[in-house]
Amino acid sequence: MNAGTTPTAAEAFAACFAQPPRVVASAPGRVNLLGEHTDYNGGLVLPMALRDLCVNVAIGAGDTPGVIDVYSDIFRDTARRAITEAPSSHWSDYVLGAVKAAATEQVSREGIRIALTANVPLGAGLSSSAALEVATLRALATFYGVEADPVDVALRARSVENDFVGMPCGIMDQFASSVGQPGAALMLDTRTLDHTPAPTLTGHRFVILHSGVSHKLTEDGYATRVAECRAACTALGVEMLSDLGPADLGRIAEIASPLDRRARHIVTENRRVEAGFRALTEGDSATFGRLMVESHASQRDDYEITVPETDLLVETALTEGALGARQTGGGFGGALVVLLATERVEDWSDKMTRAFPATHVVAVT
């Protein structure tokens, strides 16, 4: 929880509802260092919860049984949703879904008021939606006096995204936000939920650079990749693509295009996560940077989720001295994560934002 930002949520609640909230909670966004689109394939990921970039949620008692009154400082908008409502492709669906998952009975009796603020940029691939779900579930647990196990919160948050909002994502974003420690990477097996903290690279920083191209993952591209992976599983006779390894690349090459490329990305990306965790453990920044570059190439050529703007930014980032760079998040725009020696960060950031005025540095961690 980020105490430095919680007063903002409290103030937003008080300004909207003319009374102070009873509970304020927050949850961080995340950047994924390696392991893209592997989570819904039962694979390995290496995310990092972000310092100082979070969603904050304030909660107080409502005045109408069965009704959620919610204000978003992000959208400067209010919504009144009934606990019985279906999703409506509105920003408040994430809040409504979290309330349904955790407090349907209580809100049906009493109603509830919620205000939210955030400094996680939308459309950057940094999991603002997962942070909103986790923060809302944390706040509800405190409000109703229920113990909130971090893994259970992550699973509930993913259910909100999958079953209510309609986004067929894996568990990585919610797990990183709920279980991860801000500023520390986490090696996660998304099938077993086994997870291990990863050390930082001494003398190096990860810079998150927004490309200036926003994305919306509920559009067709993401769901199409999920469907393609399921079709590849059928063609290869496996439950999940992460059941496959390097020894299977030959038979993967024999299935129809583009399913062969989608499966190849998952297999090789899982291996990159394993190698990346070893590199972090050994303090090997050069190897980790190389793996980031390979990951971006696989996203571009095999998974086809990059855009020309992020491809050019990665190329330029490396030319300007980065050890590694890749598009991070669900794809089709968003942010880059870039590995730099600490002493290069300021000069590199200045050169990149001058050369590409639509970009900006979101965070350095």
Coordinates of C-alpha atoms in Angstrom, one line a residue:
M1 CA 0.0 0.0 0.0
N2 CA 1.3 3.4 -0.9
A3 CA 0.6 5.7 2.0
G4 CA 2.0 8.7 0.1
T5 CA -0.9 8.6 -2.4
T6 CA -3.8 7.5 -0.3
P7 CA -4.9 11.0 0.9
T8 CA -5.7 11.8 -2.8
A9 CA -8.3 9.0 -2.8
A10 CA -9.7 10.1 0.5
E11 CA -9.9 13.7 -0.7
A12 CA -11.6 12.6 -3.9
F13 CA -14.2 10.6 -1.9
A14 CA -14.9 13.5 0.5
A15 CA -15.3 16.0 -2.4
C16 CA -17.7 13.7 -4.2
F17 CA -19.7 12.4 -1.3
A18 CA -19.4 15.2 1.3
Q19 CA -18.1 12.8 3.9
P20 CA -14.8 11.1 4.6
P21 CA -14.3 7.4 3.6
R22 CA -14.0 4.6 6.1
V23 CA -11.3 2.7 4.2
V24 CA -8.5 3.6 1.7
A25 CA -6.4 0.9 -0.1
S26 CA -4.1 0.8 -3.0
A27 CA -2.3 -1.6 -5.4
P28 CA 0.6 -1.1 -7.7
G29 CA 0.8 -1.4 -11.5
R30 CA 3.4 -3.7 -12.9
V31 CA 6.0 -3.9 -15.7
N32 CA 6.7 -7.2 -17.3
L33 CA 10.4 -7.7 -17.7
L34 CA 10.2 -11.0 -19.7
G35 CA 7.4 -13.5 -20.5
E36 CA 4.8 -12.0 -22.8
H37 CA 1.5 -13.8 -23.5
T38 CA 2.8 -16.9 -21.7
D39 CA 0.6 -16.5 -18.7
Y40 CA -2.7 -17.6 -20.3
N41 CA -0.7 -20.5 -21.8
G42 CA 0.4 -21.8 -18.4
G43 CA 3.9 -20.5 -18.7
L44 CA 6.6 -18.5 -16.9
V45 CA 6.6 -14.7 -16.4
L46 CA 9.0 -12.2 -14.8
P47 CA 7.0 -9.1 -13.7
M48 CA 7.9 -6.3 -11.3
A49 CA 5.4 -4.4 -9.2
L50 CA 6.0 -0.7 -9.7
R51 CA 7.0 1.8 -7.0
D52 CA 4.9 4.9 -6.8
L53 CA 2.6 4.0 -9.7
C54 CA -0.7 2.7 -8.2
V55 CA -4.4 2.8 -8.1
N56 CA -6.0 4.1 -4.9
V57 CA -9.6 3.2 -3.8
A58 CA -11.6 4.9 -1.0
I59 CA -14.8 3.3 0.3
G60 CA -17.6 4.4 2.5
A61 CA -21.2 3.3 3.3
G62 CA -23.8 3.9 0.7
D63 CA -27.3 5.2 1.1
T64 CA -29.2 2.9 -1.3
P65 CA -29.3 -0.9 -0.8
G66 CA -28.0 -2.7 -3.8
V67 CA -26.4 0.4 -5.4
I68 CA -22.7 1.2 -6.0
D69 CA -22.0 4.9 -6.4
V70 CA -18.5 5.3 -7.8
Y71 CA -16.4 8.3 -8.8
S72 CA -13.2 8.1 -10.9
D73 CA -10.8 11.0 -10.6
I74 CA -9.1 9.4 -13.7
F75 CA -12.1 10.0 -15.9
R76 CA -13.6 12.9 -13.9
D77 CA -16.8 10.9 -14.0
T78 CA -19.4 9.3 -11.7
A79 CA -21.5 6.2 -12.2
R80 CA -24.3 4.6 -10.3
R81 CA -24.4 0.8 -10.8
A82 CA -26.8 -1.8 -9.4
I83 CA -25.2 -4.9 -7.9
T84 CA -27.4 -6.9 -10.3
E85 CA -26.2 -5.2 -13.5
A86 CA -24.3 -6.9 -16.3
P87 CA -21.1 -5.4 -17.7
S88 CA -21.7 -2.4 -20.1
S89 CA -18.2 -1.7 -21.5
H90 CA -17.9 1.2 -19.0
W91 CA -14.9 2.0 -16.9
S92 CA -16.9 1.2 -13.8
D93 CA -17.3 -2.4 -14.9
Y94 CA -14.0 -3.2 -13.2
V95 CA -15.3 -1.8 -9.9
L96 CA -18.7 -3.5 -10.2
G97 CA -17.1 -6.8 -11.1
A98 CA -14.8 -6.6 -8.0
V99 CA -17.8 -5.8 -5.7
K100 CA -19.8 -8.7 -7.2
A101 CA -16.9 -11.0 -6.6
A102 CA -16.4 -10.0 -2.9
A103 CA -19.4 -8.3 -1.4
T104 CA -22.6 -9.0 -3.3
E105 CA -24.6 -9.9 -0.2
Q106 CA -23.4 -6.9 1.9
V107 CA -23.9 -4.4 -0.9
S108 CA -27.3 -5.8 -1.6
R109 CA -28.3 -4.9 1.9
E110 CA -26.5 -1.6 2.4
G111 CA -25.1 -0.1 -0.8
I112 CA -21.6 1.4 -1.0
R113 CA -19.7 4.4 -2.2
I114 CA -16.3 4.3 -3.9
A115 CA -13.9 6.8 -5.2
L116 CA -10.7 6.0 -7.1
T117 CA -7.6 7.8 -8.2
A118 CA -4.5 6.6 -10.0
N119 CA -1.2 7.6 -11.5
V120 CA -0.7 4.4 -13.5
P121 CA -1.1 5.6 -17.1
L122 CA -3.9 4.0 -19.0
G123 CA -3.2 2.1 -22.2
A124 CA 0.5 1.7 -21.4
G125 CA 0.6 -2.0 -20.7
L126 CA 1.3 -1.4 -17.0
S127 CA -1.8 -3.2 -15.7
S128 CA -3.9 -0.3 -14.5
S129 CA -7.0 -2.5 -14.7
A130 CA -5.5 -5.2 -12.5
A131 CA -4.3 -2.7 -10.0
L132 CA -7.9 -1.3 -9.8
E133 CA -9.3 -4.7 -9.3
V134 CA -6.8 -5.6 -6.6
A135 CA -7.1 -2.2 -4.8
T136 CA -10.9 -2.5 -4.8
L137 CA -10.8 -6.1 -3.4
R138 CA -8.3 -5.0 -0.7
A139 CA -10.5 -2.1 0.3
L140 CA -13.6 -4.2 0.4
A141 CA -11.9 -6.8 2.6
T142 CA -10.9 -4.1 5.1
F143 CA -14.3 -2.4 4.9
Y144 CA -16.1 -5.6 5.7
G145 CA -13.5 -7.0 8.1
V146 CA -12.5 -10.0 6.0
E147 CA -9.0 -11.3 5.8
A148 CA -7.5 -10.8 2.3
D149 CA -5.0 -13.5 1.3
P150 CA -2.9 -12.0 -1.5
V151 CA -3.0 -15.0 -3.7
D152 CA -6.8 -15.3 -3.3
V153 CA -7.1 -11.6 -4.1
A154 CA -5.2 -12.2 -7.3
L155 CA -7.4 -15.1 -8.3
R156 CA -10.5 -13.1 -7.7
A157 CA -9.2 -10.2 -9.6
R158 CA -8.4 -12.4 -12.6
S159 CA -11.9 -13.8 -12.4
V160 CA -13.3 -10.3 -12.6
E161 CA -11.3 -9.6 -15.7
N162 CA -12.1 -12.9 -17.4
D163 CA -15.7 -13.7 -16.3
F164 CA -17.2 -10.2 -15.9
V165 CA -15.2 -7.7 -18.0
G166 CA -14.6 -10.3 -20.7
M167 CA -10.8 -9.9 -21.1
P168 CA -9.3 -13.4 -21.5
C169 CA -6.0 -12.6 -19.7
G170 CA -3.8 -14.8 -17.6
I171 CA -3.0 -14.4 -13.9
M172 CA 0.3 -12.4 -14.2
D173 CA -1.0 -8.9 -13.8
Q174 CA -3.2 -9.5 -10.8
F175 CA -0.6 -11.7 -9.2
A176 CA 2.1 -9.1 -9.6
S177 CA -0.1 -6.4 -8.2
S178 CA -1.4 -8.4 -5.2
V179 CA 1.6 -10.6 -4.3
G180 CA 4.6 -8.7 -5.7
Q181 CA 6.7 -6.2 -3.8
P182 CA 7.1 -2.8 -5.5
G183 CA 10.5 -2.5 -7.1
A184 CA 11.3 -6.3 -7.0
A185 CA 10.9 -8.8 -9.9
L186 CA 9.0 -12.0 -9.3
M187 CA 9.5 -15.3 -11.2
L188 CA 6.0 -16.8 -11.5
D189 CA 4.9 -20.2 -12.8
T190 CA 1.4 -19.2 -13.9
R191 CA 0.2 -22.8 -13.9
T192 CA 1.2 -23.8 -10.3
L193 CA 1.5 -20.2 -8.9
D194 CA 4.9 -21.1 -7.5
H195 CA 6.8 -17.8 -7.3
T196 CA 10.3 -16.7 -6.3
P197 CA 11.6 -13.2 -5.8
A198 CA 14.3 -12.2 -8.2
P199 CA 17.3 -9.9 -7.2
T200 CA 17.9 -6.6 -8.9
L201 CA 20.8 -5.8 -11.1
T202 CA 23.3 -3.7 -9.2
G203 CA 24.3 -0.5 -11.1
H204 CA 21.4 -0.8 -13.6
R205 CA 17.9 0.5 -13.9
F206 CA 14.8 -0.4 -15.8
V207 CA 13.2 2.6 -17.6
I208 CA 9.6 2.5 -18.7
L209 CA 9.0 4.6 -21.8
H210 CA 5.5 5.2 -23.1
S211 CA 5.5 4.9 -26.8
G212 CA 2.7 7.3 -27.3
V213 CA 0.6 4.6 -28.9
S214 CA -2.1 3.5 -26.5
H215 CA -3.9 0.1 -26.7
K216 CA -7.2 -1.4 -25.6
L217 CA -6.8 -5.1 -25.0
T218 CA -10.5 -6.0 -25.2
E219 CA -10.2 -5.2 -28.9
D220 CA -9.8 -8.2 -31.3
G221 CA -6.0 -8.5 -31.3
Y222 CA -5.5 -10.0 -27.8
A223 CA -8.5 -12.3 -28.0
T224 CA -7.4 -13.5 -31.4
R225 CA -4.0 -14.5 -30.0
V226 CA -5.8 -16.4 -27.2
A227 CA -7.9 -18.3 -29.7
E228 CA -4.9 -19.0 -31.9
C229 CA -3.1 -20.5 -29.0
R230 CA -6.0 -22.8 -28.2
A231 CA -6.2 -23.9 -31.8
A232 CA -2.4 -24.6 -31.7
C233 CA -3.0 -26.8 -28.6
T234 CA -5.6 -28.8 -30.5
A235 CA -3.3 -29.2 -33.4
L236 CA -0.4 -30.3 -31.2
G237 CA -2.5 -32.5 -28.8
V238 CA -1.6 -30.7 -25.6
E239 CA -3.6 -29.0 -22.9
M240 CA -1.4 -25.8 -22.9
L241 CA 1.4 -24.6 -25.1
S242 CA 3.7 -24.5 -22.0
D243 CA 3.5 -28.3 -22.0
L244 CA 5.9 -28.1 -24.9
G245 CA 9.6 -27.5 -24.9
P246 CA 12.5 -26.9 -27.3
A247 CA 12.5 -30.5 -28.4
D248 CA 9.0 -29.9 -29.8
L249 CA 10.0 -27.1 -32.1
G250 CA 10.3 -29.5 -35.1
R251 CA 6.7 -30.7 -34.9
I252 CA 5.5 -27.1 -34.1
A253 CA 7.0 -26.1 -37.5
E254 CA 4.7 -28.6 -39.2
I255 CA 1.4 -27.2 -38.1
A256 CA -0.5 -24.5 -40.0
S257 CA 0.5 -20.9 -40.1
P258 CA 0.2 -18.7 -38.1
L259 CA -0.3 -21.3 -35.3
D260 CA 3.2 -22.5 -35.7
R261 CA 4.6 -19.0 -35.0
R262 CA 2.3 -18.5 -32.0
A263 CA 3.4 -21.8 -30.4
R264 CA 7.1 -21.1 -31.2
H265 CA 6.9 -17.8 -29.4
I266 CA 5.4 -19.4 -26.2
V267 CA 8.1 -22.1 -26.1
T268 CA 11.0 -19.8 -26.7
E269 CA 9.7 -17.1 -24.4
N270 CA 9.4 -19.6 -21.5
R271 CA 13.0 -20.5 -22.0
R272 CA 13.9 -16.8 -22.0
V273 CA 12.2 -16.3 -18.7
E274 CA 14.2 -19.2 -17.2
A275 CA 17.4 -17.8 -18.6
G276 CA 16.5 -14.3 -17.5
F277 CA 15.9 -15.3 -13.9
R278 CA 19.3 -17.0 -13.9
A279 CA 20.9 -13.8 -15.3
L280 CA 19.3 -11.7 -12.6
T281 CA 20.5 -14.2 -10.0
E282 CA 24.0 -14.0 -11.4
G283 CA 24.0 -10.2 -11.9
D284 CA 24.5 -10.7 -15.6
S285 CA 23.1 -7.6 -17.1
A286 CA 24.5 -8.2 -20.6
T287 CA 22.7 -11.6 -20.9
F288 CA 19.4 -10.2 -19.5
G289 CA 19.6 -7.3 -22.0
R290 CA 20.1 -9.8 -24.9
L291 CA 17.1 -11.8 -23.8
M292 CA 15.0 -8.7 -23.8
V293 CA 16.0 -7.9 -27.4
E294 CA 15.2 -11.5 -28.4
S295 CA 11.8 -11.3 -26.7
H296 CA 10.9 -8.2 -28.6
A297 CA 11.9 -9.9 -31.9
S298 CA 9.7 -12.9 -31.1
Q299 CA 6.8 -10.6 -30.2
R300 CA 7.3 -8.9 -33.6
D301 CA 8.0 -11.9 -35.9
D302 CA 6.2 -14.8 -34.2
Y303 CA 3.4 -13.4 -32.1
E304 CA 2.9 -10.3 -34.3
I305 CA 1.8 -7.9 -31.5
T306 CA 4.3 -5.0 -31.9
V307 CA 3.6 -1.9 -33.9
P308 CA 6.0 0.1 -36.1
E309 CA 6.4 2.7 -33.5
T310 CA 7.6 0.3 -30.8
D311 CA 9.8 -1.5 -33.2
L312 CA 11.6 1.8 -34.1
L313 CA 11.8 2.8 -30.5
V314 CA 13.5 -0.5 -29.5
E315 CA 16.0 -0.1 -32.4
T316 CA 16.8 3.4 -31.4
A317 CA 17.0 2.6 -27.7
L318 CA 19.7 0.1 -28.4
T319 CA 21.5 2.5 -30.7
E320 CA 21.5 5.1 -27.9
G321 CA 23.2 2.7 -25.4
A322 CA 20.5 0.5 -23.9
L323 CA 21.6 -3.0 -22.9
G324 CA 18.1 -4.3 -23.7
A325 CA 14.7 -3.1 -24.7
R326 CA 11.3 -4.6 -25.6
Q327 CA 7.7 -3.8 -25.8
T328 CA 6.0 -4.8 -22.6
G329 CA 2.4 -5.6 -21.8
G330 CA -0.3 -7.1 -23.9
G331 CA 1.0 -5.5 -27.1
F332 CA -0.2 -3.4 -30.0
G333 CA 1.4 -0.3 -28.5
G334 CA 1.9 0.8 -24.9
A335 CA 5.2 1.0 -23.2
L336 CA 8.8 -0.2 -23.6
V337 CA 10.9 -1.6 -20.8
V338 CA 14.5 -0.7 -21.2
L339 CA 17.6 -1.8 -19.3
L340 CA 20.3 0.8 -18.8
A341 CA 23.4 1.3 -16.7
T342 CA 22.4 3.8 -14.0
E343 CA 24.7 6.5 -15.2
R344 CA 23.2 6.4 -18.7
V345 CA 19.6 6.8 -17.6
E346 CA 19.3 10.6 -17.6
D347 CA 21.1 11.2 -20.9
W348 CA 19.4 8.3 -22.6
S349 CA 15.9 9.5 -21.5
D350 CA 16.6 13.0 -22.7
K351 CA 17.8 11.9 -26.1
M352 CA 14.8 9.5 -26.6
T353 CA 12.1 12.0 -25.6
R354 CA 13.7 14.7 -27.8
A355 CA 13.9 12.4 -30.8
F356 CA 10.4 11.0 -30.2
P357 CA 8.2 13.8 -28.8
A358 CA 5.1 11.6 -28.4
T359 CA 7.1 9.5 -25.9
H360 CA 7.6 10.1 -22.2
V361 CA 9.4 8.3 -19.3
V362 CA 6.7 6.8 -17.0
A363 CA 9.0 5.4 -14.4
V364 CA 12.6 4.4 -13.5
T365 CA 12.9 1.4 -11.3

